[in-house]
XYZ file of C-alpha atoms in Angstrom:
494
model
C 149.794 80.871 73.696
C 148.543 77.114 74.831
C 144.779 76.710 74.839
C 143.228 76.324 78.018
C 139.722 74.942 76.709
C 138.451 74.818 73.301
C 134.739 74.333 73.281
C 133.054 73.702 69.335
C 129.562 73.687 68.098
C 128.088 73.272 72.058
C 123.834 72.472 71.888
C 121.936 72.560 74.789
C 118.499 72.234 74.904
C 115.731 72.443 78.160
C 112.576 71.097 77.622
C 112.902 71.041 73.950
C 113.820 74.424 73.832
C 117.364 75.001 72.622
C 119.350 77.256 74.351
C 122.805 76.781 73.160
C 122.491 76.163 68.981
C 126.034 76.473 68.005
C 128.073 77.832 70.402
C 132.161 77.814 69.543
C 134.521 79.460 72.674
C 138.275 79.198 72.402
C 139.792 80.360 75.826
C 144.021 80.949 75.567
C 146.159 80.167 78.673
C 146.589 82.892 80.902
C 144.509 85.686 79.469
C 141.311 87.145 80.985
C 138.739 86.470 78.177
C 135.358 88.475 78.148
C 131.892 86.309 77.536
C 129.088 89.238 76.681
C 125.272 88.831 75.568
C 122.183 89.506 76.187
C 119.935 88.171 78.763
C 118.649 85.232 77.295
C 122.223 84.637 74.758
C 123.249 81.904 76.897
C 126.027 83.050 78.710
C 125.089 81.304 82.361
C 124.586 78.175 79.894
C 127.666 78.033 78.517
C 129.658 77.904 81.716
C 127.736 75.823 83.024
C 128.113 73.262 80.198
C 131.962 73.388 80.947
C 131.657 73.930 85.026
C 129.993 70.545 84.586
C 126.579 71.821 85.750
C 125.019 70.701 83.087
C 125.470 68.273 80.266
C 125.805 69.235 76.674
C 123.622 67.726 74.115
C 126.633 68.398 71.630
C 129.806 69.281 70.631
C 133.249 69.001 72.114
C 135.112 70.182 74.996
C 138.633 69.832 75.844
C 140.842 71.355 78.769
C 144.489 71.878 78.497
C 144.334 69.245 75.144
C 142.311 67.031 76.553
C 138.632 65.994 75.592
C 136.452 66.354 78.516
C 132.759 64.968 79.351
C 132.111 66.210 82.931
C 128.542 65.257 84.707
C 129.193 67.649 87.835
C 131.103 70.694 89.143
C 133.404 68.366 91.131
C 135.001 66.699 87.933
C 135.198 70.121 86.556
C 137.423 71.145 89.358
C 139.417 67.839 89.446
C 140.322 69.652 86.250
C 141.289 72.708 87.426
C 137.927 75.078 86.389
C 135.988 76.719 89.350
C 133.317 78.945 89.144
C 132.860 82.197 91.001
C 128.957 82.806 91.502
C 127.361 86.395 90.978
C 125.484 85.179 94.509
C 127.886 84.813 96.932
C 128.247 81.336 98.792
C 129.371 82.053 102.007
C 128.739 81.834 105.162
C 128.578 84.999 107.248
C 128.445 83.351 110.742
C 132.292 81.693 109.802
C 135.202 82.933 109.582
C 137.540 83.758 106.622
C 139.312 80.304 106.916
C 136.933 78.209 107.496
C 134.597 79.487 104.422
C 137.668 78.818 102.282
C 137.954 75.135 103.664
C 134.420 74.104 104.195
C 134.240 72.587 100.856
C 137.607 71.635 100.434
C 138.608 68.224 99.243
C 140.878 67.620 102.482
C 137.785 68.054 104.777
C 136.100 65.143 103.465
C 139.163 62.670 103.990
C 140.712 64.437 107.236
C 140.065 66.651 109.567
C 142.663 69.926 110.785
C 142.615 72.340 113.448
C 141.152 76.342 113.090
C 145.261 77.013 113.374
C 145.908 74.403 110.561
C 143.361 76.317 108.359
C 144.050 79.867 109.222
C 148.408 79.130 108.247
C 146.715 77.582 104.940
C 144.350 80.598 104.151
C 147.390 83.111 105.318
C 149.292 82.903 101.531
C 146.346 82.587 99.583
C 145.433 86.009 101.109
C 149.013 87.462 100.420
C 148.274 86.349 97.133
C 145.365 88.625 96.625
C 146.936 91.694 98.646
C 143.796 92.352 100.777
C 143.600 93.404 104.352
C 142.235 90.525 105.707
C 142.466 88.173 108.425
C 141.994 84.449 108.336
C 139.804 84.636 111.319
C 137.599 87.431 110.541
C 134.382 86.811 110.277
C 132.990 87.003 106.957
C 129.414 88.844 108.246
C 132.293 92.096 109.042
C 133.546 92.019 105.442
C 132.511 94.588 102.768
C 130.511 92.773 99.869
C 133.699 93.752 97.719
C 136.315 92.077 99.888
C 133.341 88.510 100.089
C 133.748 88.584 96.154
C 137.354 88.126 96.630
C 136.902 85.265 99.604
C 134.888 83.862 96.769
C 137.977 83.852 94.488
C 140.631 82.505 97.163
C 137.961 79.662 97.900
C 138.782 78.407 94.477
C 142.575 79.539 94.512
C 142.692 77.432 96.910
C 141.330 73.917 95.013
C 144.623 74.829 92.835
C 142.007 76.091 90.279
C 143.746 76.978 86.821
C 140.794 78.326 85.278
C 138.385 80.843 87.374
C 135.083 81.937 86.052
C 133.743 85.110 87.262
C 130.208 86.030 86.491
C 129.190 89.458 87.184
C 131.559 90.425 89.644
C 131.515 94.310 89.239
C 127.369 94.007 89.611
C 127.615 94.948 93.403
C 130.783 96.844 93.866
C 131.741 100.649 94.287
C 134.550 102.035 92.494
C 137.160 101.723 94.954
C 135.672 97.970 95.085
C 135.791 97.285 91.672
C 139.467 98.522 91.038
C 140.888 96.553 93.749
C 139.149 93.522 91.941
C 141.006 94.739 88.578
C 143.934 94.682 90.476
C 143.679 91.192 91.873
C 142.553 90.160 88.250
C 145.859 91.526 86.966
C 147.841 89.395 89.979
C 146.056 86.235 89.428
C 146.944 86.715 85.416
C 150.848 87.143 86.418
C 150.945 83.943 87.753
C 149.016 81.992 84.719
C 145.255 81.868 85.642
C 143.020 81.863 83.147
C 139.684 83.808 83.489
C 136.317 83.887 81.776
C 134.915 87.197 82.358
C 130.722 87.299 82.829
C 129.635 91.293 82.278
C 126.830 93.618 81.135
C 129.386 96.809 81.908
C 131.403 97.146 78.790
C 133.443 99.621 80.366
C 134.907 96.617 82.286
C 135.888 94.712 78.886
C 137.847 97.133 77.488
C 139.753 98.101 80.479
C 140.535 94.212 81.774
C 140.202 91.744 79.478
C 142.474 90.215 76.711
C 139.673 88.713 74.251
C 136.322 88.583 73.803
C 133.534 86.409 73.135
C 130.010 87.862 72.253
C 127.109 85.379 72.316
C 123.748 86.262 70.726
C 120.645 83.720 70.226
C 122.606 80.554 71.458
C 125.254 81.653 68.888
C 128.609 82.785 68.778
C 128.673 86.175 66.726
C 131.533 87.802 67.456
C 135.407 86.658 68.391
C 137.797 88.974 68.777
C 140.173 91.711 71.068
C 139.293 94.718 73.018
C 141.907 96.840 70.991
C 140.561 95.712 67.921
C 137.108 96.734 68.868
C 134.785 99.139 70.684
C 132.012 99.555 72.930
C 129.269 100.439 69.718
C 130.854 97.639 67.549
C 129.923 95.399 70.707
C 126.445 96.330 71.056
C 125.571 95.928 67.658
C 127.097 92.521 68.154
C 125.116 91.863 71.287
C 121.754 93.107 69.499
C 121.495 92.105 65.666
C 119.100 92.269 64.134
C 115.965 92.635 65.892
C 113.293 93.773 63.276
C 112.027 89.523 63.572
C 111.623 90.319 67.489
C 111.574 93.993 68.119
C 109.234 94.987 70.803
C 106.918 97.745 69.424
C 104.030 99.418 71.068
C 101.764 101.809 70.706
C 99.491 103.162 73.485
C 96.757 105.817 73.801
C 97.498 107.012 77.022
C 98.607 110.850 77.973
C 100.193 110.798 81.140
C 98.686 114.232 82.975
C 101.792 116.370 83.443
C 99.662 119.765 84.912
C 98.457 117.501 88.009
C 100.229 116.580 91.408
C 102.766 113.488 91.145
C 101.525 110.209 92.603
C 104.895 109.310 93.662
C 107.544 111.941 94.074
C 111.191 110.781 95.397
C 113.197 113.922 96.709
C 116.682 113.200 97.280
C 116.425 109.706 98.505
C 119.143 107.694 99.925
C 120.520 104.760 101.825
C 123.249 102.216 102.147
C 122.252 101.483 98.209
C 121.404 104.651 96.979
C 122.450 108.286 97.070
C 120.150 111.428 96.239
C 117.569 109.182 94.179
C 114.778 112.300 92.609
C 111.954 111.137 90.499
C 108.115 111.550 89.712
C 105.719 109.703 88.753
C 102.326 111.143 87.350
C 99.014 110.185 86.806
C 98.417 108.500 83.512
C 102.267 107.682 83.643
C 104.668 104.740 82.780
C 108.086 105.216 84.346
C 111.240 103.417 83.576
C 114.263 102.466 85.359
C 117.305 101.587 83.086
C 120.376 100.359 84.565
C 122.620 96.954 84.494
C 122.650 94.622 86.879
C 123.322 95.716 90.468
C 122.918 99.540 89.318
C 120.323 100.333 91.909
C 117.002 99.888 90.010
C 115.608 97.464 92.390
C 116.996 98.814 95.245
C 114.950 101.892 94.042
C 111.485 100.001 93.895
C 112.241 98.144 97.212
C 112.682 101.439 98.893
C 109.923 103.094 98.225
C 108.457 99.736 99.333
C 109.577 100.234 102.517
C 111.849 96.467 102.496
C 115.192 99.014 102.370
C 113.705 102.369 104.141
C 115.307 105.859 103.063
C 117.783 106.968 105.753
C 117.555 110.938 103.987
C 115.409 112.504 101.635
C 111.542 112.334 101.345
C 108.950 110.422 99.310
C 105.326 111.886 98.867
C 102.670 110.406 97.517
C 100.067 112.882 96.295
C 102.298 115.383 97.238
C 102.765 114.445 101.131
C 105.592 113.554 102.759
C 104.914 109.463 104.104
C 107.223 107.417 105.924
C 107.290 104.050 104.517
C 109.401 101.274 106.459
C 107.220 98.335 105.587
C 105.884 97.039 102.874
C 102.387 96.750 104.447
C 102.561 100.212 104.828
C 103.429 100.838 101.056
C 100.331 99.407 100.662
C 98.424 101.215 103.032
C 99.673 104.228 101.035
C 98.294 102.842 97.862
C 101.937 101.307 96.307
C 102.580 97.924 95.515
C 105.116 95.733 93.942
C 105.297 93.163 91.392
C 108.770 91.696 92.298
C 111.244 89.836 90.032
C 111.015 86.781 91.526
C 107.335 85.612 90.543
C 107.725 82.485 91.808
C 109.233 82.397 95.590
C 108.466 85.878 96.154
C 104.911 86.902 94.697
C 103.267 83.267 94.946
C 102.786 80.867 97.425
C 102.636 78.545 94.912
C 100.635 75.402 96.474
C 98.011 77.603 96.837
C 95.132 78.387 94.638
C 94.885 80.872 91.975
C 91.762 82.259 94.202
C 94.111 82.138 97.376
C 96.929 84.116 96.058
C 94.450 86.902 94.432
C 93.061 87.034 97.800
C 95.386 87.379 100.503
C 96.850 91.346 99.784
C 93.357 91.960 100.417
C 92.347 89.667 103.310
C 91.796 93.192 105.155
C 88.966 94.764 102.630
C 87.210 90.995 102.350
C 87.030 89.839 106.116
C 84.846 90.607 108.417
C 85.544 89.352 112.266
C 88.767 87.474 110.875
C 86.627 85.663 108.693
C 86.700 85.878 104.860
C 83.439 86.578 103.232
C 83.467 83.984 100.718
C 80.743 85.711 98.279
C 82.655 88.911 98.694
C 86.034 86.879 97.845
C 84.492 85.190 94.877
C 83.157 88.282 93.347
C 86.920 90.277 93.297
C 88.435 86.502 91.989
C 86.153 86.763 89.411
C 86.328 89.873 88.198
C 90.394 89.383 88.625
C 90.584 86.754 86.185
C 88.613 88.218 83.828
C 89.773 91.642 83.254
C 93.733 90.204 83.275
C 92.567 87.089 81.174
C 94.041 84.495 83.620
C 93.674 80.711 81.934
C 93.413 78.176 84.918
C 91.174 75.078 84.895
C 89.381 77.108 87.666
C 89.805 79.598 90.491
C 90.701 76.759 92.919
C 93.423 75.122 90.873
C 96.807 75.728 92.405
C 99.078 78.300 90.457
C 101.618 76.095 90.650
C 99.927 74.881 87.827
C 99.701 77.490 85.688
C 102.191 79.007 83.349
C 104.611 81.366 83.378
C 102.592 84.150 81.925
C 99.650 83.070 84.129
C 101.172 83.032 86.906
C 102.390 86.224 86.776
C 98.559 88.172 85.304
C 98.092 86.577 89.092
C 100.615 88.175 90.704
C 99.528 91.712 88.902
C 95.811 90.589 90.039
C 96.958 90.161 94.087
C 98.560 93.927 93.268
C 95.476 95.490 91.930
C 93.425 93.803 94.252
C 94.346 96.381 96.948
C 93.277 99.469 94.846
C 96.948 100.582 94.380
C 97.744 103.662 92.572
C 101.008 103.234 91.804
C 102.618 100.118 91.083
C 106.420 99.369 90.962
C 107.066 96.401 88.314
C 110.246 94.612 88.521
C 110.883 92.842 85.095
C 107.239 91.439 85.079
C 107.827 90.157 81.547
C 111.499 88.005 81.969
C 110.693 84.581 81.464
C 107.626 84.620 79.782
C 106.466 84.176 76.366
C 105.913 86.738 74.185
C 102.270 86.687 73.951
C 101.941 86.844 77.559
C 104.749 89.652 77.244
C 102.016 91.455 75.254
C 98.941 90.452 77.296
C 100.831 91.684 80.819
C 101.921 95.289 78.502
C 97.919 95.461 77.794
C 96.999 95.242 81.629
C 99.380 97.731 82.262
C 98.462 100.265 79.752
C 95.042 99.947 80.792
C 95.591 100.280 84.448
C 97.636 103.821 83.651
C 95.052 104.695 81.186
C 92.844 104.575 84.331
C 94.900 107.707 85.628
C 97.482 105.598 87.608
C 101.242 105.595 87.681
C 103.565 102.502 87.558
C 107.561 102.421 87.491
C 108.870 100.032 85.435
C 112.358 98.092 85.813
C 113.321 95.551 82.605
C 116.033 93.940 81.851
C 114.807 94.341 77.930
C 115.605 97.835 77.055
C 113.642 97.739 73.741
C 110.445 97.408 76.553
C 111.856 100.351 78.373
C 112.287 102.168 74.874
C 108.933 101.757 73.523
C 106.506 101.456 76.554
C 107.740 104.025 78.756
C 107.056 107.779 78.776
C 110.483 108.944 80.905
C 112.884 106.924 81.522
C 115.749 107.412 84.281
C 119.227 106.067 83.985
C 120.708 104.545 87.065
C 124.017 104.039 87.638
C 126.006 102.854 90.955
C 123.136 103.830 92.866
C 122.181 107.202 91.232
C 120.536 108.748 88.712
C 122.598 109.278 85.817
C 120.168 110.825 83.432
C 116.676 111.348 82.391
C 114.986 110.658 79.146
C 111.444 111.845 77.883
C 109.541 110.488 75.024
C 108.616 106.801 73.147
C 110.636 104.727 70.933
C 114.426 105.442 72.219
C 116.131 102.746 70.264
C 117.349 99.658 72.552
C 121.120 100.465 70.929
C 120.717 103.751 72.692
C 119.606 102.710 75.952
C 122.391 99.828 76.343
C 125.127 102.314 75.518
C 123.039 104.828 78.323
C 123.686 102.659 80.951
C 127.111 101.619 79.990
């Protein structure tokens, strides 16, 4: 079998931080080959590097035979490599057609009619064997049938290579088979595929070869058959005794009391029949892969996806919640996942964004009382240890672990009782990592409840005293007790 791109000893570094140390990744013509690792292994790197996204600071690359040095995703494709985004990049307001051909090469030297473009897209649809129309709009399409307007986009730039990253993470069943099934077409006819997943399950039914990354290294080459699922998760882990999250807390969650938070068969277009509890004095942990439901859990007892069935109590009434103000009215809040464009406004100044949850508790006739402000600032950034040159410097500023203590600080400023924490530590050093754990522990300690999503499952293992497994938008299982080994929890979730 002809090699469709050897890549040896790839480096990439950001900031001085290498990413990529000494990555090798031999891809064979015509076989869908599985890239797996952790968050953090370099995965999104690596394709990059040969999607021409970004430049390597080492090694070689060659497509088909042929040393390559690409500087953009254009050259890439010149070369026949295009890359299939876990978020989608279409546009709902076109149609079919005309999200196929918006980027093509012949727009920019020519222009052709909606009937030109809809006879093109018409065999590149036969191709895949779906049920759509060139002019349908692309708003009226299921999420599983835009992942596959995301594949004839690039079918039709004549691509030879097709990277697909994460593109089970959204899809039912039904969705995800008829995505196997276009997989196996597109393989028939000589495309090559690199295969992004967290659900093993996917590897060993699909794929040809695998590819496990760990630590910007390669650590594991080999074939499905000649593996299994455990064999790859000790591959994905290692050894993790240098980095191995441990903790140990004093609190005792209070089991004889009334729940804070009680979800009775919840559901909506994301979820189905969602129960849980969280008690005083409780951490609570969501474990799932990516585009399992766990956020959609926290952001509907947030009230940004409301229930359409079941209940949710707090305190043991029933509440309706279809806004996140009134979440917080109800004494809920939520540190979401992304800090930076959706818990900060990050011009602003650390006082500012500490401030403005509570605008309501610190104003008086629309006007904030300044003393009043200072005093909660104060006492903000000293119990969660936030360094900033000063309470006006903006949190732009700041770093990452900062910048989130601030983000837990706007939460707590509004006397929450429960708080819903979506991977507060990703991104962050591990000192901060530690610091953030402390503020939490203390904050339960205090008799409060938090639920806890994290993409880290030795976090989930050691800091959290039940854990529930989500799966495709339910609840799989439920675990009780500390220290449930991170090889336990990945295979869980699996």
């Amino acid at each position: 079998m002809d090699v469709a791109i050897k890549a040896s000893a790839i480096k990439k570094s950001f900031d001085g931080t290498p990413v990529l140390k000494d990555v090798t990744f031999t891809l064979k013509t015509g076989e869908v080959h599985a890239l797996l690792g952790q968050n953090g292994a370099g995965k999104s790197t690596l394709v990059k590097v040969l999607n021409g996204f970004h430049s390597r600071d080492g090694g070689t690359v060659a497509v088909f035979g042929e040393k390559v040095e690409f500087s953009s995703p254009k050259m890439a494709q010149e070369k026949g490599i295009a890359m299939v985004y876990q978020d989608l990049s279409l546009v709902p307001s076109l149609s079919v057609a005309d999200n196929i051909f918006l980027n093509h090469p012949t727009q920019r030297t020519s222009l052709f009619s909606n009937r030109s473009r809809e006879k093109m897209t018409m065999p590149i649809l036969d191709l895949l064997g779906v049920d759509i129309q060139p002019s349908d709009r692309v708003e009226n399409l299921s999420l599983g049938e835009q992942q596959l307007i995301e594949i004839a986009k690039a079918l039709a730039v004549d691509a030879k290579i097709i990277v697909l990253d994460e593109p089970t993470a959204s899809l039912s069943n039904s969705e995800t088979q008829n995505l196997f099934n276009v997989i196996e077409k597109l393989k028939r006819r000589g495309i090559t595929i690199i295969y992004i997943t967290h659900y093993l399950a996917d590897v060993m039914q699909i794929c040809d070869s695998v590819t496990v990354l760990r630590d910007g290294y390669t650590v594991l080459e080999t074939r499905p058959s000649d593996t299994s699922i455990a064999a790859l998760v000790e591959a994905m882990l290692g050894n993790k005794t240098a980095t191995q999250f441990d903790w140990l807390s004093s609190r005792h969650s209070q089991k004889n009391k009334v729940p804070l938070l009680e979800l009775k068969s919840v559901s909506n277009h994301c979820l189905t029949d969602i129960c849980l509890s969280v008690m005083p004095g409780q951490v609570v942990g969501l474990a799932g892969l990516l585009g399992s439901g766990r956020t959609e859990i926290l952001e509907t007892i947030y009230g940004l996806s409301p229930p359409t069935s079941g209940e949710i109590l707090i305190g043991g009434k029933s509440v309706r919640i279809s806004s996140p103000k009134e979440a917080i009215k109800n004494g809920i809040n939520m540190v979401p996942e992304e800090r930076r464009t959706q818990g900060l406004v990050l011009d602003f100044s650390v006082s500012d964004n500490l401030l403005m949850a509570s605008f309501d508790r610190i104003a008086k006739s629309s006007v904030i009382n300044q003393a009043s402000g200072q005093i909660v600032v104060d006492r903000a950034m000293k119990r969660l240890g936030v360094k900033a040159e000063s309470s006006e410097q903006a949190v732009r500023f700041l770093s990452g672990g900062n910048q989130q203590k601030v983000v837990i600080g706007k939460c707590l400023s509004t006397q929450a009782k429960v708080l819903l924490l979506d991977d507060p530590t990703f991104g962050i050093d591990i000192n901060a990592k530690y610091e953030i754990m402390k503020i939490v522990d203390q904050y339960v300690a205090e008799g409060y409840g938090v639920l806890f999503v994290s993409s880290e499952y030795a976090e989930i293992g050691n800091f959290c005293d039940v854990i529930y497994v989500v799966k495709k938008g339910r609840i799989a299982e439920r675990i009780e007790g500390h220290q449930i080994s991170e090889d336990a929890l990945l295979k869980a979730v699996q």
